[in-house]
Coordinates of C-alpha atoms in Angstrom, one line a residue:
Chain A
M4 CA 0.1 0.1 0.0
S5 CA 2.1 2.3 -1.4
N6 CA 0.9 3.2 -4.0
L7 CA -3.2 4.1 -6.3
S8 CA -3.6 1.6 -8.2
V9 CA -4.9 3.7 -11.0
N10 CA -3.1 6.5 -13.0
H11 CA -6.5 8.3 -12.7
L12 CA -9.1 10.0 -11.0
L13 CA -12.5 9.4 -12.6
G14 CA -14.7 8.0 -9.7
I15 CA -14.6 7.1 -6.4
K16 CA -16.6 3.9 -7.9
Y17 CA -12.9 3.3 -10.1
I18 CA -10.4 3.4 -6.9
T19 CA -10.3 0.7 -3.8
K20 CA -10.0 1.0 0.1
N21 CA -6.8 1.5 0.7
D22 CA -6.7 4.0 -2.2
I23 CA -9.0 6.5 -0.3
Q24 CA -6.8 5.5 3.1
L25 CA -3.3 6.6 1.1
I26 CA -5.2 10.0 -0.3
L27 CA -6.7 10.6 2.9
D28 CA -3.4 10.2 5.3
T29 CA -1.4 12.2 2.8
A30 CA -3.8 14.5 2.6
T31 CA -3.5 15.4 6.8
N32 CA 0.5 15.6 6.0
F33 CA -0.8 18.1 3.5
K34 CA -3.1 20.0 6.2
E35 CA 0.4 19.8 8.6
V36 CA 2.6 22.0 5.9
L37 CA -0.6 24.3 5.0
N38 CA -0.1 25.3 8.5
R39 CA 2.9 26.8 7.8
P40 CA 4.3 29.7 7.7
I41 CA 5.1 29.1 4.3
K42 CA 3.1 27.2 2.6
K43 CA 4.7 25.5 -0.3
V44 CA 6.8 22.3 -0.6
P45 CA 8.9 21.9 -4.3
S46 CA 7.5 18.5 -4.9
L47 CA 5.9 19.5 -8.5
R48 CA 7.9 21.5 -9.6
D49 CA 8.5 20.0 -13.0
L50 CA 4.6 19.0 -13.7
T51 CA 2.9 21.8 -16.0
V52 CA -1.5 20.8 -14.4
A53 CA -4.4 22.5 -16.9
N54 CA -7.6 23.4 -15.3
L55 CA -10.3 22.6 -17.4
F56 CA -13.4 24.1 -17.0
F57 CA -16.6 24.1 -19.2
E58 CA -18.9 24.2 -16.4
N59 CA -18.9 26.8 -13.4
S60 CA -16.7 26.8 -10.9
T61 CA -16.0 28.4 -7.6
R62 CA -14.6 26.4 -4.6
T63 CA -13.0 23.4 -6.6
R64 CA -11.2 25.5 -9.7
L65 CA -9.8 27.7 -6.4
S66 CA -8.9 24.8 -4.5
F67 CA -7.4 22.5 -7.4
E68 CA -5.6 26.0 -8.0
L69 CA -4.6 26.3 -4.7
A70 CA -3.5 22.8 -4.8
Q71 CA -1.8 22.7 -7.3
K72 CA 0.0 26.0 -6.5
R73 CA 1.1 24.7 -2.8
L74 CA 2.8 21.9 -5.1
S75 CA 4.6 24.4 -7.2
A76 CA 3.4 22.7 -10.6
D77 CA 2.7 25.1 -13.3
V78 CA -0.9 25.6 -13.5
V79 CA -2.8 26.9 -17.2
N80 CA -6.5 27.9 -16.2
F81 CA -9.5 27.2 -19.5
S82 CA -12.8 28.2 -19.1
A83 CA -15.5 27.1 -21.5
S84 CA -16.9 30.1 -21.7
S85 CA -14.4 32.5 -22.8
S86 CA -12.4 29.9 -25.3
S87 CA -12.8 28.3 -28.7
V88 CA -15.3 25.4 -27.6
K89 CA -17.7 28.2 -28.3
K90 CA -16.4 28.2 -32.4
G91 CA -17.5 24.8 -32.6
E92 CA -13.7 22.4 -31.5
T93 CA -15.0 19.2 -30.2
L94 CA -13.9 17.9 -26.1
I95 CA -10.5 16.2 -27.8
D96 CA -9.2 18.5 -30.4
T97 CA -9.5 20.9 -27.4
V98 CA -7.5 18.9 -25.4
N99 CA -5.1 17.6 -27.4
N100 CA -3.9 20.8 -28.2
I101 CA -3.6 22.0 -24.5
L102 CA -1.4 18.8 -23.8
A103 CA 0.6 19.3 -27.3
M104 CA 2.0 22.2 -25.4
K105 CA 3.6 20.0 -23.1
V106 CA 0.8 19.6 -20.0
D107 CA 1.1 16.5 -18.2
M108 CA -1.8 16.8 -16.3
V109 CA -5.2 17.2 -16.4
V110 CA -8.2 18.8 -14.3
M111 CA -11.5 18.8 -16.2
R112 CA -15.4 19.7 -14.6
H113 CA -17.6 18.8 -18.1
S114 CA -21.4 18.6 -18.0
S115 CA -21.6 15.3 -19.8
A116 CA -21.5 12.1 -17.2
G117 CA -18.3 10.1 -18.5
A118 CA -16.5 13.0 -20.1
A119 CA -13.4 12.1 -18.0
E120 CA -13.3 8.8 -18.1
F121 CA -13.7 9.2 -22.0
L122 CA -11.1 11.7 -22.8
S123 CA -8.4 9.2 -20.2
K124 CA -8.9 6.9 -22.8
K125 CA -8.2 9.1 -26.0
V126 CA -5.8 11.5 -24.0
N127 CA -2.0 10.6 -23.0
A128 CA -1.2 12.7 -19.6
K129 CA -3.8 12.3 -15.8
I130 CA -6.8 13.1 -15.8
V131 CA -8.9 14.3 -12.4
N132 CA -12.3 14.4 -12.8
A133 CA -13.7 17.5 -10.8
G134 CA -17.2 16.7 -11.0
D135 CA -19.0 15.4 -14.8
G136 CA -22.4 16.1 -15.4
A137 CA -24.7 14.1 -12.6
H138 CA -22.4 11.4 -12.5
E139 CA -18.8 11.2 -10.1
H140 CA -17.1 14.5 -8.1
P141 CA -14.3 12.5 -6.5
T142 CA -12.1 15.1 -4.7
Q143 CA -15.4 16.5 -2.8
A144 CA -16.5 12.5 -1.8
L145 CA -13.0 12.9 -0.3
L146 CA -13.1 15.8 1.6
D147 CA -15.8 15.3 2.9
A148 CA -15.2 11.6 3.9
F149 CA -11.7 13.6 5.6
S150 CA -14.1 16.3 7.1
M151 CA -16.5 13.4 8.6
R152 CA -12.8 11.5 9.5
E153 CA -11.2 14.6 11.5
K154 CA -14.8 14.7 13.9
L155 CA -15.6 11.4 14.0
G156 CA -12.4 9.3 13.6
D157 CA -12.4 5.8 11.8
L158 CA -16.2 5.9 8.8
K159 CA -16.8 2.3 9.8
G160 CA -20.7 1.7 11.1
K161 CA -21.2 5.4 11.2
K162 CA -24.3 6.6 10.2
I163 CA -24.6 9.2 7.5
A164 CA -27.6 10.2 5.9
I165 CA -27.6 12.7 2.5
V166 CA -30.5 15.1 2.4
G167 CA -31.7 16.0 -1.0
D168 CA -31.3 16.3 -4.4
I169 CA -30.2 13.3 -5.2
L170 CA -31.0 12.4 -8.7
H171 CA -29.1 15.5 -10.1
S172 CA -25.9 15.6 -7.5
R173 CA -23.0 13.8 -8.3
V174 CA -21.2 14.8 -4.7
A175 CA -24.5 12.2 -3.6
L176 CA -22.8 9.5 -5.4
S177 CA -19.2 9.7 -5.1
N178 CA -20.4 10.1 -1.4
I179 CA -21.9 7.1 -1.0
F180 CA -19.2 4.6 -3.4
C181 CA -16.5 6.4 -1.0
L182 CA -18.4 6.3 2.6
Q183 CA -19.5 2.3 1.7
K184 CA -15.9 1.5 1.2
M185 CA -15.1 2.8 4.2
G186 CA -17.5 0.9 5.6
A187 CA -20.0 3.7 7.2
E188 CA -23.1 3.4 6.3
V189 CA -25.4 5.3 4.0
K190 CA -29.1 6.8 3.4
V191 CA -30.2 8.9 1.5
C192 CA -32.9 11.9 2.2
G193 CA -35.6 13.8 -0.4
P194 CA -38.5 13.9 -1.6
T195 CA -39.4 10.8 -4.3
T196 CA -39.2 12.5 -7.4
L197 CA -35.8 13.6 -6.5
I198 CA -34.0 9.9 -5.7
P199 CA -32.9 7.8 -8.1
K200 CA -35.3 4.7 -8.3
Y201 CA -33.3 2.6 -8.1
I202 CA -30.7 3.5 -5.9
E203 CA -31.3 1.0 -2.7
S204 CA -29.2 -1.2 -5.3
L205 CA -26.4 0.8 -4.4
G206 CA -26.7 -0.8 -0.9
V207 CA -28.5 2.6 0.7
K208 CA -31.0 3.0 2.8
V209 CA -34.1 5.9 1.8
E210 CA -36.0 7.8 3.8
T211 CA -38.6 10.3 2.8
D212 CA -38.9 12.2 6.4
L213 CA -36.1 14.6 7.2
R214 CA -37.1 14.1 11.6
K215 CA -36.2 10.2 11.4
T216 CA -33.0 10.4 9.2
L217 CA -31.9 13.4 11.7
E218 CA -32.7 11.1 14.1
W219 CA -30.7 7.9 12.2
C220 CA -27.8 9.5 11.7
D221 CA -24.4 10.9 12.6
V222 CA -23.5 12.9 10.0
A223 CA -25.6 15.4 7.7
N224 CA -24.7 16.3 4.7
M225 CA -26.7 18.9 3.2
L226 CA -27.2 19.2 -0.5
R227 CA -28.2 21.9 -3.2
I228 CA -31.3 22.0 -5.1
Q229 CA -29.9 21.3 -8.4
L230 CA -32.5 24.1 -10.4
E231 CA -30.0 24.6 -13.3
R232 CA -30.3 20.6 -14.6
Q233 CA -33.9 20.6 -13.9
D234 CA -36.0 20.3 -16.7
I235 CA -39.6 19.7 -15.2
K236 CA -40.6 20.3 -12.0
F237 CA -39.7 17.7 -9.5
F238 CA -41.8 19.8 -6.6
P239 CA -44.3 22.0 -6.2
S240 CA -42.6 25.2 -5.3
I241 CA -38.9 25.7 -3.2
R242 CA -40.9 27.1 -0.5
E243 CA -42.8 23.4 0.0
Y244 CA -39.7 21.9 -0.7
T245 CA -38.2 24.1 2.5
M246 CA -40.7 23.1 4.3
L247 CA -40.4 19.1 4.3
Y248 CA -36.8 18.8 3.7
G249 CA -34.8 22.1 4.7
L250 CA -32.9 22.1 8.1
D251 CA -33.6 25.0 10.7
K252 CA -31.8 25.2 14.0
I253 CA -35.1 25.0 16.1
L254 CA -35.6 21.4 13.8
L255 CA -31.8 20.9 14.5
D256 CA -31.9 22.1 18.4
S257 CA -34.6 19.6 19.0
L258 CA -33.1 16.1 18.3
S259 CA -31.8 13.9 20.9
K260 CA -27.9 14.0 20.1
K261 CA -25.5 17.0 18.6
I262 CA -25.3 15.5 14.6
I263 CA -22.8 17.4 12.1
I264 CA -23.5 19.3 9.5
M265 CA -21.8 18.4 6.1
H266 CA -22.4 21.1 2.9
P267 CA -20.3 21.1 -0.5
G268 CA -21.5 24.4 -1.5
P269 CA -22.7 26.9 -2.7
I270 CA -25.0 26.7 0.0
N271 CA -28.2 28.4 -1.3
R272 CA -29.3 29.8 2.6
G273 CA -33.0 29.8 3.9
V274 CA -33.7 27.2 0.8
E275 CA -31.8 23.7 2.4
I276 CA -30.1 24.9 5.7
T277 CA -30.7 27.8 7.1
S278 CA -28.3 30.8 8.5
D279 CA -28.4 29.4 11.5
V280 CA -27.6 26.1 10.9
A281 CA -25.1 26.8 8.5
D282 CA -22.9 28.8 11.1
S283 CA -23.5 27.2 14.0
D284 CA -20.9 25.3 15.9
Q285 CA -22.1 21.6 14.5
S286 CA -21.5 22.8 10.7
I287 CA -18.1 21.9 9.3
I288 CA -18.7 23.2 6.3
L289 CA -16.0 25.6 6.1
D290 CA -13.8 22.7 7.3
Q291 CA -14.2 21.4 4.2
V292 CA -13.2 24.2 2.4
E293 CA -10.1 24.7 4.3
N294 CA -9.7 20.3 3.9
G295 CA -10.7 20.4 -0.4
V296 CA -7.0 21.9 -0.2
A297 CA -5.2 19.6 1.1
V298 CA -7.2 16.5 -0.4
R299 CA -6.0 17.7 -3.4
M300 CA -2.6 18.1 -2.9
A301 CA -3.0 14.4 -1.8
V302 CA -4.1 13.9 -5.0
I303 CA -2.2 15.2 -7.7
F304 CA 0.9 14.2 -5.6
L305 CA 0.1 10.8 -5.4
L306 CA -1.1 10.6 -9.2
A307 CA 2.1 12.7 -10.1
G308 CA 4.2 9.7 -8.9
R309 CA 2.9 7.1 -10.9
Q310 CA 5.5 6.9 -13.6
Chain B
M3 CA 28.6 -12.3 3.9
K4 CA 27.7 -11.9 7.6
P5 CA 26.5 -8.1 8.9
R6 CA 29.8 -7.3 10.6
V7 CA 28.8 -5.3 13.7
L8 CA 30.1 -1.4 13.4
L9 CA 28.2 -0.3 16.7
E10 CA 26.8 -1.9 19.5
N11 CA 25.1 -0.6 23.4
K12 CA 28.1 0.3 25.2
Q13 CA 30.2 1.7 22.5
L14 CA 27.7 3.4 21.0
E15 CA 26.4 5.1 24.2
V16 CA 29.8 6.2 24.6
T17 CA 29.4 7.4 21.0
L18 CA 26.4 9.3 21.8
T19 CA 27.7 10.9 24.8
R20 CA 30.6 12.1 23.5
L21 CA 27.6 13.5 20.7
C22 CA 26.5 15.5 23.1
Y23 CA 29.6 17.0 25.3
Q24 CA 30.6 17.8 22.3
L25 CA 27.6 19.8 21.2
I26 CA 27.5 21.4 25.0
E27 CA 31.5 22.6 24.2
V28 CA 29.5 24.6 21.1
H29 CA 25.9 25.6 22.5
N30 CA 26.1 25.9 26.0
D31 CA 23.3 25.7 27.7
F32 CA 20.9 25.3 24.7
S33 CA 18.9 28.1 25.2
N34 CA 19.1 29.2 21.7
T35 CA 19.3 25.8 20.4
V36 CA 17.4 23.2 18.9
I37 CA 17.8 20.1 17.8
I38 CA 15.1 19.1 14.8
G39 CA 15.6 14.8 13.2
L40 CA 14.9 14.3 9.8
Q41 CA 12.0 11.6 9.0
P42 CA 12.2 8.3 9.0
R43 CA 15.5 7.4 11.4
G44 CA 16.9 10.8 12.1
I45 CA 14.2 11.1 14.9
Y46 CA 15.2 8.2 17.2
L47 CA 18.8 9.8 17.6
A48 CA 17.8 13.3 17.5
H49 CA 15.5 11.9 20.4
R50 CA 18.1 9.8 22.3
I51 CA 20.3 13.1 21.5
Q52 CA 17.5 15.3 23.3
K53 CA 17.2 12.7 25.9
L54 CA 21.1 12.2 27.4
L55 CA 21.2 16.3 26.6
E56 CA 18.4 16.6 29.0
G57 CA 20.2 15.0 31.8
I58 CA 23.3 16.3 31.8
L59 CA 21.8 20.3 31.5
K60 CA 19.1 19.6 33.5
K61 CA 16.5 21.2 31.5
K62 CA 14.5 21.6 28.6
V63 CA 16.0 21.0 25.3
N64 CA 13.7 21.6 22.3
C65 CA 13.7 18.3 19.7
G66 CA 10.9 18.6 16.4
D67 CA 10.8 15.8 13.5
L68 CA 11.5 17.3 9.7
D69 CA 9.6 15.1 7.3
I70 CA 11.5 15.6 3.9
T71 CA 9.4 14.1 1.3
F72 CA 7.9 16.5 0.1
Y73 CA 11.2 18.4 -0.6
R74 CA 13.6 15.1 -2.0
D75 CA 14.9 15.8 -6.1
D76 CA 13.9 11.9 -6.2
F77 CA 10.6 12.5 -6.6
R78 CA 9.3 10.2 -8.7
K79 CA 12.2 8.1 -9.7
K80 CA 10.8 5.1 -6.4
E81 CA 7.8 5.6 -4.4
L82 CA 7.9 7.8 -1.4
I83 CA 5.5 7.6 1.7
P84 CA 5.1 10.7 3.5
N85 CA 5.6 10.6 7.3
Q86 CA 5.0 13.2 10.4
T87 CA 5.8 16.3 11.1
N88 CA 6.2 17.6 14.4
I89 CA 7.5 21.1 15.2
D90 CA 6.1 22.7 17.9
F91 CA 8.8 25.8 17.8
I92 CA 10.0 28.3 15.9
I93 CA 14.0 28.4 14.6
E94 CA 13.9 32.1 13.3
D95 CA 16.9 33.4 14.2
K96 CA 17.3 29.7 16.3
N97 CA 20.3 27.6 16.3
V98 CA 19.2 24.7 14.3
I99 CA 21.4 21.2 15.1
L100 CA 20.1 18.7 12.2
V101 CA 20.4 14.9 13.3
D102 CA 20.1 11.9 10.8
D103 CA 21.4 8.6 10.8
V104 CA 23.8 8.1 8.2
L105 CA 24.9 10.3 6.0
F106 CA 25.8 8.9 2.2
T107 CA 25.4 10.7 -1.1
G108 CA 23.9 14.3 1.3
R109 CA 21.0 14.3 -0.5
T110 CA 19.1 13.8 2.3
I111 CA 20.3 16.7 3.9
R112 CA 19.9 19.4 1.3
A113 CA 16.2 18.3 1.3
G114 CA 16.5 18.9 5.0
L115 CA 17.9 22.4 4.3
D116 CA 15.0 23.1 2.3
A117 CA 12.5 21.6 3.9
M118 CA 13.8 23.7 7.5
L119 CA 13.1 27.2 6.2
A120 CA 9.7 26.8 5.7
F121 CA 9.9 27.3 9.6
G122 CA 12.1 30.7 9.4
R123 CA 15.6 31.6 9.0
P124 CA 17.9 30.3 11.2
N125 CA 20.6 31.9 12.5
D126 CA 22.7 28.0 11.7
V127 CA 22.5 25.3 10.9
E128 CA 24.5 22.8 12.0
L129 CA 24.9 18.5 11.0
L130 CA 25.3 15.6 13.5
V131 CA 25.5 12.4 12.5
L132 CA 25.6 8.6 13.5
V133 CA 27.7 7.5 10.8
D134 CA 29.4 9.0 7.7
R135 CA 30.0 7.4 5.0
R136 CA 33.0 8.9 3.3
F137 CA 33.9 9.2 0.4
S138 CA 30.1 9.0 -1.2
R139 CA 28.8 12.6 -1.3
H140 CA 26.9 13.6 -4.5
V141 CA 26.3 17.2 -3.3
P142 CA 28.9 18.6 -1.1
I143 CA 27.5 18.9 2.2
Q144 CA 29.3 17.6 5.9
A145 CA 28.9 16.9 9.1
K146 CA 30.1 19.1 11.9
Y147 CA 29.6 16.0 14.9
I148 CA 30.2 12.2 13.8
G149 CA 30.0 9.2 15.1
L150 CA 32.0 7.1 13.6
V151 CA 33.6 7.1 10.3
I152 CA 33.7 4.3 7.4
D153 CA 34.8 3.9 3.9
S154 CA 32.1 2.2 2.9
I155 CA 31.1 0.7 -1.3
Q156 CA 27.7 1.8 -3.4
T157 CA 26.5 -1.9 -3.0
Q158 CA 27.0 -1.6 1.0
N159 CA 23.6 -1.5 2.8
V160 CA 24.7 0.6 7.0
K161 CA 21.7 -0.3 8.9
V162 CA 21.1 1.9 12.3
E163 CA 18.8 -0.2 14.9
W164 CA 17.5 2.0 17.8
T165 CA 16.0 -0.2 20.5
E166 CA 12.8 2.3 20.3
T167 CA 12.0 0.1 16.8
D168 CA 13.9 -3.0 16.8
K169 CA 14.4 -3.4 19.5
K170 CA 18.5 -3.2 20.6
D171 CA 21.0 -0.2 20.0
R172 CA 23.7 -1.6 16.6
V173 CA 24.8 -0.4 13.9
T174 CA 25.9 -2.7 11.3
L175 CA 27.1 -2.8 7.8
I176 CA 25.9 -4.9 5.4
D177 CA 26.3 -6.4 1.7
K178 CA 23.6 -6.1 -0.4

């Protein structure tokens, strides 16, 4: 167990429990580095990484870029809105053109599921998936697992609830794979229209009552309603969703135990969680963002270390 | 070939004690001096020296562990696993004694010098090693305090064992 079993990070589905553990352990070392007066290490000074974001992102993109810069890698950024993609260039052509400029690693976010895997088969560079459609978002799942492990210790047997728009969420799918590989129990909760039809086949429990779910879990991961991916109405109104699935301080305080609240961001305050919950001492939302840099450093470091 | 024992038990203890007195000669009461052991194997020597010094000086001596994995120049040539860095003091304007068990090519020490700078700018840096494999340096680095100087060839290995991890104190020369 000294290196990853894969050449690309395409999704949590494709990596082993040992890989996850190695990434989280390496991230612990990087977190210590990030708390030093000088936060930069020279490990990857010979590596060039391209960040290709065909979809909007704030956190993930900044986090990846910071991680790469902390490792002394050279970074080139690309966003679809200001590029030749608008002129009709295909994905493969775009990436091959970038690789022709001697880039060693590609971090990509794309609105189509499977885009990263497709790319990994066609081009000669290491690929890190930073989110592909509603499929996977592996680094988010890893940083969620890292943040939970920091608070709870070993995740084996812990109860994790994922609440909200499961249907359109890549975070949910990656989290389910990751948590199950770490030995945790997962329950998803949301309106039936936003829960994929055969999700039980992944071995997760399904619940439609938010209070029951929160009473059961140690950690609740509250997801955002992804209105941009919803072409039809899945629930009558945002207000109604909030009444049934929004988490407020009154509900949180009425629970029999103190649970941990997570959110992958961006938060719609007042929809899935209220401000007083997001800013409460049970929320580790900003820890997640902080840990994101360390986890992404670990992923890039370990992938770059593979011959 | 049978491993050749270079230092053992009592002999090793005498060597360590001598190194401590050499340090005291230069650094007096260690009021402005700290010890930093290099991971993974240098930390045992560093903590041994720290304990001996504390016994002699009857005061606390600062000692930290430094991991250099992210600063190595052979990254991607072999598999490297990072270790813990644990330095809970500031080294700005301090005299630093870097400690490692074996000085061979000098590359680890070079990386250590780089890694150390992330914790401040020391006033003065010295190197202490238990075994100096002379004539095998790849970079111009020499130790100031040396336990034992040996002549060895590339195909040989120096193995340093500590009671803490290997159940005995021993330095041996092994043919690969």
